[in-house]
Amino acid sequence: DLGYNVWGVRYPSVCEHFEEDIYQVLQQALSKIRRKYHKLVLVQGPPFYNLKHIEKGFKQFCKDFELESAITAHTRTRRPERGELYVLVHDQDLVYLVKKIAQSSLKLGKDIGIISYNETPIKEIAANGIATISTDFTRMGTDIIHMIVKRKKGHLKNPCRLIERASF
C-alpha cells in the first residue's frame, strides 16, 4: 500500500495514497456533506500503519472546508448524534455503530451518516447499504500482475472512489 515511500520505482508497485484519497473522495461529496451533516467524525479503530495518512487527509479536508470534526478511537462508548457523518476505518466499529443507530430514533442516511473503508459484498446489503471509500482491489491485482509479467518497474497510483449507498 505504501511502497512508493519505501521503494519508489526500483520495484513494480501499485499503491494507495491514503492521505490524498480520503481528501479527494470527501471533496467530491462536499455539497452532499454540507447539505446533510454538521460534523464529520473519523473513527480510527485499532492502530495500523496507514492510519496516520488517513487522519492527516481527513484533518486537512475539514480544515480547508471549515467543517466541524472529531477523531475518536472507536464507537463502543460514543453516542451517535443527529447530523454527524462517521468515516469508519475498521469494520468492528461499523457493527457497533449500526447497532447503536438501530436502537435509537435516528435514521441511518437521513439523520446520521456512515462511510466505511474498503468495499466488501456485505456492505452492499447491510443496513440497506453502507457507503464505502475503497481502492479498486481488482485493478490493483491486475496491474501488478501485468507489471511483473512484462518486467516493468513502474509505479502506479491505484484509483480510489466513493461508492454511495443509503448510509450516506
JSON list of C-alpha atoms in Angstrom, two decimals:
[
{"chain": "A", "resi": 1, "resn": "ASP", "atom": "CA", "xyz": [0.00, 0.00, 0.00]},
{"chain": "A", "resi": 2, "resn": "LEU", "atom": "CA", "xyz": [2.73, 2.48, 0.84]},
{"chain": "A", "resi": 3, "resn": "GLY", "atom": "CA", "xyz": [5.53, 1.08, -1.31]},
{"chain": "A", "resi": 4, "resn": "TYR", "atom": "CA", "xyz": [6.05, 4.38, -3.08]},
{"chain": "A", "resi": 5, "resn": "ASN", "atom": "CA", "xyz": [7.64, 5.76, 0.10]},
{"chain": "A", "resi": 6, "resn": "VAL", "atom": "CA", "xyz": [9.99, 2.83, 0.57]},
{"chain": "A", "resi": 7, "resn": "TRP", "atom": "CA", "xyz": [10.92, 1.51, -2.85]},
{"chain": "A", "resi": 8, "resn": "GLY", "atom": "CA", "xyz": [9.92, 4.20, -5.33]},
{"chain": "A", "resi": 9, "resn": "VAL", "atom": "CA", "xyz": [10.28, 2.84, -8.85]},
{"chain": "A", "resi": 10, "resn": "ARG", "atom": "CA", "xyz": [13.04, 0.29, -8.12]},
{"chain": "A", "resi": 11, "resn": "TYR", "atom": "CA", "xyz": [10.35, -2.38, -8.00]},
{"chain": "A", "resi": 12, "resn": "PRO", "atom": "CA", "xyz": [6.94, -2.66, -9.62]},
{"chain": "A", "resi": 13, "resn": "SER", "atom": "CA", "xyz": [4.33, -1.15, -7.33]},
{"chain": "A", "resi": 14, "resn": "VAL", "atom": "CA", "xyz": [0.65, -0.33, -7.29]},
{"chain": "A", "resi": 15, "resn": "CYS", "atom": "CA", "xyz": [-0.15, 1.75, -4.23]},
{"chain": "A", "resi": 16, "resn": "GLU", "atom": "CA", "xyz": [-2.90, 3.58, -2.46]},
{"chain": "A", "resi": 17, "resn": "HIS", "atom": "CA", "xyz": [-2.30, 7.19, -1.46]},
{"chain": "A", "resi": 18, "resn": "PHE", "atom": "CA", "xyz": [-4.40, 7.29, 1.69]},
{"chain": "A", "resi": 19, "resn": "GLU", "atom": "CA", "xyz": [-3.97, 10.98, 2.52]},
{"chain": "A", "resi": 20, "resn": "GLU", "atom": "CA", "xyz": [-4.87, 12.13, -1.00]},
{"chain": "A", "resi": 21, "resn": "ASP", "atom": "CA", "xyz": [-7.60, 9.54, -1.43]},
{"chain": "A", "resi": 22, "resn": "ILE", "atom": "CA", "xyz": [-9.70, 10.49, 1.60]},
{"chain": "A", "resi": 23, "resn": "TYR", "atom": "CA", "xyz": [-9.32, 14.18, 0.81]},
{"chain": "A", "resi": 24, "resn": "GLN", "atom": "CA", "xyz": [-10.34, 13.73, -2.83]},
{"chain": "A", "resi": 25, "resn": "VAL", "atom": "CA", "xyz": [-13.30, 11.44, -2.09]},
{"chain": "A", "resi": 26, "resn": "LEU", "atom": "CA", "xyz": [-14.71, 13.74, 0.60]},
{"chain": "A", "resi": 27, "resn": "GLN", "atom": "CA", "xyz": [-14.17, 16.77, -1.62]},
{"chain": "A", "resi": 28, "resn": "GLN", "atom": "CA", "xyz": [-16.19, 15.14, -4.40]},
{"chain": "A", "resi": 29, "resn": "ALA", "atom": "CA", "xyz": [-19.04, 14.64, -1.91]},
{"chain": "A", "resi": 30, "resn": "LEU", "atom": "CA", "xyz": [-18.69, 18.09, -0.31]},
{"chain": "A", "resi": 31, "resn": "SER", "atom": "CA", "xyz": [-22.06, 19.50, -1.40]},
{"chain": "A", "resi": 32, "resn": "LYS", "atom": "CA", "xyz": [-23.90, 16.47, -0.02]},
{"chain": "A", "resi": 33, "resn": "ILE", "atom": "CA", "xyz": [-21.86, 16.57, 3.19]},
{"chain": "A", "resi": 34, "resn": "ARG", "atom": "CA", "xyz": [-22.68, 20.25, 3.75]},
{"chain": "A", "resi": 35, "resn": "ARG", "atom": "CA", "xyz": [-26.37, 19.68, 2.96]},
{"chain": "A", "resi": 36, "resn": "LYS", "atom": "CA", "xyz": [-26.88, 16.74, 5.32]},
{"chain": "A", "resi": 37, "resn": "TYR", "atom": "CA", "xyz": [-24.29, 16.86, 8.10]},
{"chain": "A", "resi": 38, "resn": "HIS", "atom": "CA", "xyz": [-22.82, 19.40, 10.50]},
{"chain": "A", "resi": 39, "resn": "LYS", "atom": "CA", "xyz": [-19.95, 17.30, 11.88]},
{"chain": "A", "resi": 40, "resn": "LEU", "atom": "CA", "xyz": [-17.56, 14.68, 10.47]},
{"chain": "A", "resi": 41, "resn": "VAL", "atom": "CA", "xyz": [-16.21, 12.02, 12.82]},
{"chain": "A", "resi": 42, "resn": "LEU", "atom": "CA", "xyz": [-13.23, 9.87, 11.88]},
{"chain": "A", "resi": 43, "resn": "VAL", "atom": "CA", "xyz": [-13.23, 6.59, 13.80]},
{"chain": "A", "resi": 44, "resn": "GLN", "atom": "CA", "xyz": [-9.73, 5.16, 13.83]},
{"chain": "A", "resi": 45, "resn": "GLY", "atom": "CA", "xyz": [-10.25, 1.68, 15.21]},
{"chain": "A", "resi": 46, "resn": "PRO", "atom": "CA", "xyz": [-7.20, -0.44, 16.09]},
{"chain": "A", "resi": 47, "resn": "PRO", "atom": "CA", "xyz": [-3.89, 1.17, 15.12]},
{"chain": "A", "resi": 48, "resn": "PHE", "atom": "CA", "xyz": [-2.35, 0.24, 11.79]},
{"chain": "A", "resi": 49, "resn": "TYR", "atom": "CA", "xyz": [0.35, 1.73, 9.63]},
{"chain": "A", "resi": 50, "resn": "ASN", "atom": "CA", "xyz": [-1.87, 3.69, 7.18]},
{"chain": "A", "resi": 51, "resn": "LEU", "atom": "CA", "xyz": [-3.95, 5.43, 9.84]},
{"chain": "A", "resi": 52, "resn": "LYS", "atom": "CA", "xyz": [-1.72, 8.49, 10.16]},
{"chain": "A", "resi": 53, "resn": "HIS", "atom": "CA", "xyz": [-2.11, 9.16, 6.42]},
{"chain": "A", "resi": 54, "resn": "ILE", "atom": "CA", "xyz": [-5.90, 8.83, 6.56]},
{"chain": "A", "resi": 55, "resn": "GLU", "atom": "CA", "xyz": [-6.03, 11.06, 9.64]},
{"chain": "A", "resi": 56, "resn": "LYS", "atom": "CA", "xyz": [-3.84, 13.71, 8.01]},
{"chain": "A", "resi": 57, "resn": "GLY", "atom": "CA", "xyz": [-6.01, 13.84, 4.87]},
{"chain": "A", "resi": 58, "resn": "PHE", "atom": "CA", "xyz": [-9.20, 13.94, 6.97]},
{"chain": "A", "resi": 59, "resn": "LYS", "atom": "CA", "xyz": [-7.91, 16.81, 9.13]},
{"chain": "A", "resi": 60, "resn": "GLN", "atom": "CA", "xyz": [-6.76, 18.79, 6.11]},
{"chain": "A", "resi": 61, "resn": "PHE", "atom": "CA", "xyz": [-10.11, 18.35, 4.37]},
{"chain": "A", "resi": 62, "resn": "CYS", "atom": "CA", "xyz": [-12.05, 19.53, 7.43]},
{"chain": "A", "resi": 63, "resn": "LYS", "atom": "CA", "xyz": [-9.71, 22.49, 7.90]},
{"chain": "A", "resi": 64, "resn": "ASP", "atom": "CA", "xyz": [-9.77, 23.54, 4.23]},
{"chain": "A", "resi": 65, "resn": "PHE", "atom": "CA", "xyz": [-13.56, 23.45, 4.07]},
{"chain": "A", "resi": 66, "resn": "GLU", "atom": "CA", "xyz": [-14.15, 24.72, 7.61]},
{"chain": "A", "resi": 67, "resn": "LEU", "atom": "CA", "xyz": [-16.10, 21.69, 8.77]},
{"chain": "A", "resi": 68, "resn": "GLU", "atom": "CA", "xyz": [-16.57, 20.72, 12.39]},
{"chain": "A", "resi": 69, "resn": "SER", "atom": "CA", "xyz": [-14.80, 17.43, 13.04]},
{"chain": "A", "resi": 70, "resn": "ALA", "atom": "CA", "xyz": [-13.73, 14.96, 15.66]},
{"chain": "A", "resi": 71, "resn": "ILE", "atom": "CA", "xyz": [-11.44, 11.95, 15.77]},
{"chain": "A", "resi": 72, "resn": "THR", "atom": "CA", "xyz": [-12.16, 9.05, 18.07]},
{"chain": "A", "resi": 73, "resn": "ALA", "atom": "CA", "xyz": [-10.54, 5.68, 18.65]},
{"chain": "A", "resi": 74, "resn": "HIS", "atom": "CA", "xyz": [-13.73, 3.60, 18.43]},
{"chain": "A", "resi": 75, "resn": "THR", "atom": "CA", "xyz": [-17.53, 3.71, 18.53]},
{"chain": "A", "resi": 76, "resn": "ARG", "atom": "CA", "xyz": [-18.14, 1.42, 21.50]},
{"chain": "A", "resi": 77, "resn": "THR", "atom": "CA", "xyz": [-18.57, 4.24, 24.02]},
{"chain": "A", "resi": 78, "resn": "ARG", "atom": "CA", "xyz": [-19.55, 7.07, 21.67]},
{"chain": "A", "resi": 79, "resn": "ARG", "atom": "CA", "xyz": [-23.18, 8.18, 21.50]},
{"chain": "A", "resi": 80, "resn": "PRO", "atom": "CA", "xyz": [-24.07, 8.98, 17.88]},
{"chain": "A", "resi": 81, "resn": "GLU", "atom": "CA", "xyz": [-25.87, 12.27, 17.37]},
{"chain": "A", "resi": 82, "resn": "ARG", "atom": "CA", "xyz": [-28.09, 13.73, 14.67]},
{"chain": "A", "resi": 83, "resn": "GLY", "atom": "CA", "xyz": [-26.14, 15.50, 11.92]},
{"chain": "A", "resi": 84, "resn": "GLU", "atom": "CA", "xyz": [-22.94, 13.51, 12.28]},
{"chain": "A", "resi": 85, "resn": "LEU", "atom": "CA", "xyz": [-21.21, 11.74, 9.40]},
{"chain": "A", "resi": 86, "resn": "TYR", "atom": "CA", "xyz": [-18.95, 8.91, 10.52]},
{"chain": "A", "resi": 87, "resn": "VAL", "atom": "CA", "xyz": [-15.96, 7.77, 8.49]},
{"chain": "A", "resi": 88, "resn": "LEU", "atom": "CA", "xyz": [-15.03, 4.31, 9.76]},
{"chain": "A", "resi": 89, "resn": "VAL", "atom": "CA", "xyz": [-11.63, 2.74, 9.11]},
{"chain": "A", "resi": 90, "resn": "HIS", "atom": "CA", "xyz": [-12.40, -0.70, 10.61]},
{"chain": "A", "resi": 91, "resn": "ASP", "atom": "CA", "xyz": [-15.44, -2.92, 10.28]},
{"chain": "A", "resi": 92, "resn": "GLN", "atom": "CA", "xyz": [-15.74, -3.71, 14.00]},
{"chain": "A", "resi": 93, "resn": "ASP", "atom": "CA", "xyz": [-16.74, -0.08, 14.54]},
{"chain": "A", "resi": 94, "resn": "LEU", "atom": "CA", "xyz": [-19.29, -0.40, 11.75]},
{"chain": "A", "resi": 95, "resn": "VAL", "atom": "CA", "xyz": [-21.07, -3.18, 13.65]},
{"chain": "A", "resi": 96, "resn": "TYR", "atom": "CA", "xyz": [-21.14, -1.22, 16.92]},
{"chain": "A", "resi": 97, "resn": "LEU", "atom": "CA", "xyz": [-22.37, 1.96, 15.25]},
{"chain": "A", "resi": 98, "resn": "VAL", "atom": "CA", "xyz": [-25.09, 0.36, 13.13]},
{"chain": "A", "resi": 99, "resn": "LYS", "atom": "CA", "xyz": [-26.42, -1.43, 16.23]},
{"chain": "A", "resi": 100, "resn": "LYS", "atom": "CA", "xyz": [-26.47, 1.80, 18.23]},
{"chain": "A", "resi": 101, "resn": "ILE", "atom": "CA", "xyz": [-28.27, 3.66, 15.46]},
{"chain": "A", "resi": 102, "resn": "ALA", "atom": "CA", "xyz": [-30.84, 0.86, 15.11]},
{"chain": "A", "resi": 103, "resn": "GLN", "atom": "CA", "xyz": [-31.57, 1.11, 18.85]},
{"chain": "A", "resi": 104, "resn": "SER", "atom": "CA", "xyz": [-32.06, 4.88, 18.66]},
{"chain": "A", "resi": 105, "resn": "SER", "atom": "CA", "xyz": [-34.62, 7.11, 16.99]},
{"chain": "A", "resi": 106, "resn": "LEU", "atom": "CA", "xyz": [-32.03, 8.17, 14.38]},
{"chain": "A", "resi": 107, "resn": "LYS", "atom": "CA", "xyz": [-32.46, 7.14, 10.75]},
{"chain": "A", "resi": 108, "resn": "LEU", "atom": "CA", "xyz": [-29.27, 6.00, 9.01]},
{"chain": "A", "resi": 109, "resn": "GLY", "atom": "CA", "xyz": [-28.62, 8.05, 5.88]},
{"chain": "A", "resi": 110, "resn": "LYS", "atom": "CA", "xyz": [-31.11, 10.72, 6.93]},
{"chain": "A", "resi": 111, "resn": "ASP", "atom": "CA", "xyz": [-30.26, 11.84, 10.47]},
{"chain": "A", "resi": 112, "resn": "ILE", "atom": "CA", "xyz": [-26.80, 10.34, 10.65]},
{"chain": "A", "resi": 113, "resn": "GLY", "atom": "CA", "xyz": [-24.37, 9.03, 8.05]},
{"chain": "A", "resi": 114, "resn": "ILE", "atom": "CA", "xyz": [-21.74, 6.35, 7.67]},
{"chain": "A", "resi": 115, "resn": "ILE", "atom": "CA", "xyz": [-18.96, 5.91, 5.15]},
{"chain": "A", "resi": 116, "resn": "SER", "atom": "CA", "xyz": [-16.85, 2.81, 5.75]},
{"chain": "A", "resi": 117, "resn": "TYR", "atom": "CA", "xyz": [-13.45, 1.95, 4.36]},
{"chain": "A", "resi": 118, "resn": "ASN", "atom": "CA", "xyz": [-13.00, -0.93, 1.89]},
{"chain": "A", "resi": 119, "resn": "GLU", "atom": "CA", "xyz": [-15.73, -2.29, -0.32]},
{"chain": "A", "resi": 120, "resn": "THR", "atom": "CA", "xyz": [-16.98, -5.76, 0.58]},
{"chain": "A", "resi": 121, "resn": "PRO", "atom": "CA", "xyz": [-20.09, -7.63, -0.61]},
{"chain": "A", "resi": 122, "resn": "ILE", "atom": "CA", "xyz": [-21.75, -7.45, 2.82]},
{"chain": "A", "resi": 123, "resn": "LYS", "atom": "CA", "xyz": [-21.67, -3.64, 2.71]},
{"chain": "A", "resi": 124, "resn": "GLU", "atom": "CA", "xyz": [-23.93, -3.73, -0.34]},
{"chain": "A", "resi": 125, "resn": "ILE", "atom": "CA", "xyz": [-26.77, -5.16, 1.74]},
{"chain": "A", "resi": 126, "resn": "ALA", "atom": "CA", "xyz": [-26.04, -4.44, 5.43]},
{"chain": "A", "resi": 127, "resn": "ALA", "atom": "CA", "xyz": [-28.35, -1.73, 6.83]},
{"chain": "A", "resi": 128, "resn": "ASN", "atom": "CA", "xyz": [-29.82, -1.20, 3.34]},
{"chain": "A", "resi": 129, "resn": "GLY", "atom": "CA", "xyz": [-26.33, -0.42, 2.00]},
{"chain": "A", "resi": 130, "resn": "ILE", "atom": "CA", "xyz": [-23.21, 1.05, 3.58]},
{"chain": "A", "resi": 131, "resn": "ALA", "atom": "CA", "xyz": [-21.35, 3.71, 1.59]},
{"chain": "A", "resi": 132, "resn": "THR", "atom": "CA", "xyz": [-17.66, 2.97, 1.16]},
{"chain": "A", "resi": 133, "resn": "ILE", "atom": "CA", "xyz": [-14.34, 4.61, 0.37]},
{"chain": "A", "resi": 134, "resn": "SER", "atom": "CA", "xyz": [-12.43, 1.94, -1.45]},
{"chain": "A", "resi": 135, "resn": "THR", "atom": "CA", "xyz": [-9.49, 1.35, -3.67]},
{"chain": "A", "resi": 136, "resn": "ASP", "atom": "CA", "xyz": [-10.07, -0.86, -6.70]},
{"chain": "A", "resi": 137, "resn": "PHE", "atom": "CA", "xyz": [-8.61, -4.12, -5.39]},
{"chain": "A", "resi": 138, "resn": "THR", "atom": "CA", "xyz": [-9.20, -6.00, -8.65]},
{"chain": "A", "resi": 139, "resn": "ARG", "atom": "CA", "xyz": [-7.38, -3.36, -10.66]},
{"chain": "A", "resi": 140, "resn": "MET", "atom": "CA", "xyz": [-4.55, -3.33, -8.14]},
{"chain": "A", "resi": 141, "resn": "GLY", "atom": "CA", "xyz": [-4.00, -7.06, -8.60]},
{"chain": "A", "resi": 142, "resn": "THR", "atom": "CA", "xyz": [-4.35, -6.93, -12.38]},
{"chain": "A", "resi": 143, "resn": "ASP", "atom": "CA", "xyz": [-1.93, -4.03, -12.72]},
{"chain": "A", "resi": 144, "resn": "ILE", "atom": "CA", "xyz": [0.77, -5.58, -10.54]},
{"chain": "A", "resi": 145, "resn": "ILE", "atom": "CA", "xyz": [0.49, -8.92, -12.32]},
{"chain": "A", "resi": 146, "resn": "HIS", "atom": "CA", "xyz": [0.82, -7.15, -15.68]},
{"chain": "A", "resi": 147, "resn": "MET", "atom": "CA", "xyz": [3.90, -5.26, -14.45]},
{"chain": "A", "resi": 148, "resn": "ILE", "atom": "CA", "xyz": [5.56, -8.44, -13.18]},
{"chain": "A", "resi": 149, "resn": "VAL", "atom": "CA", "xyz": [4.80, -10.45, -16.33]},
{"chain": "A", "resi": 150, "resn": "LYS", "atom": "CA", "xyz": [6.03, -7.60, -18.58]},
{"chain": "A", "resi": 151, "resn": "ARG", "atom": "CA", "xyz": [9.02, -6.96, -16.26]},
{"chain": "A", "resi": 152, "resn": "LYS", "atom": "CA", "xyz": [8.09, -3.30, -15.84]},
{"chain": "A", "resi": 153, "resn": "LYS", "atom": "CA", "xyz": [9.42, -1.34, -12.88]},
{"chain": "A", "resi": 154, "resn": "GLY", "atom": "CA", "xyz": [6.84, 1.42, -12.84]},
{"chain": "A", "resi": 155, "resn": "HIS", "atom": "CA", "xyz": [4.87, 2.88, -10.02]},
{"chain": "A", "resi": 156, "resn": "LEU", "atom": "CA", "xyz": [1.10, 3.19, -10.34]},
{"chain": "A", "resi": 157, "resn": "LYS", "atom": "CA", "xyz": [-1.33, 5.03, -8.11]},
{"chain": "A", "resi": 158, "resn": "ASN", "atom": "CA", "xyz": [-4.36, 2.83, -7.66]},
{"chain": "A", "resi": 159, "resn": "PRO", "atom": "CA", "xyz": [-7.70, 4.62, -8.03]},
{"chain": "A", "resi": 160, "resn": "CYS", "atom": "CA", "xyz": [-9.95, 5.21, -5.04]},
{"chain": "A", "resi": 161, "resn": "ARG", "atom": "CA", "xyz": [-13.64, 6.08, -5.13]},
{"chain": "A", "resi": 162, "resn": "LEU", "atom": "CA", "xyz": [-16.70, 6.70, -3.05]},
{"chain": "A", "resi": 163, "resn": "ILE", "atom": "CA", "xyz": [-19.46, 4.16, -3.52]},
{"chain": "A", "resi": 164, "resn": "GLU", "atom": "CA", "xyz": [-22.62, 5.95, -2.37]},
{"chain": "A", "resi": 165, "resn": "ARG", "atom": "CA", "xyz": [-25.29, 3.93, -0.66]},
{"chain": "A", "resi": 166, "resn": "ALA", "atom": "CA", "xyz": [-28.19, 4.52, 1.71]},
{"chain": "A", "resi": 167, "resn": "SER", "atom": "CA", "xyz": [-25.98, 5.08, 4.78]},
{"chain": "A", "resi": 168, "resn": "PHE", "atom": "CA", "xyz": [-24.66, 8.31, 3.26]}
]
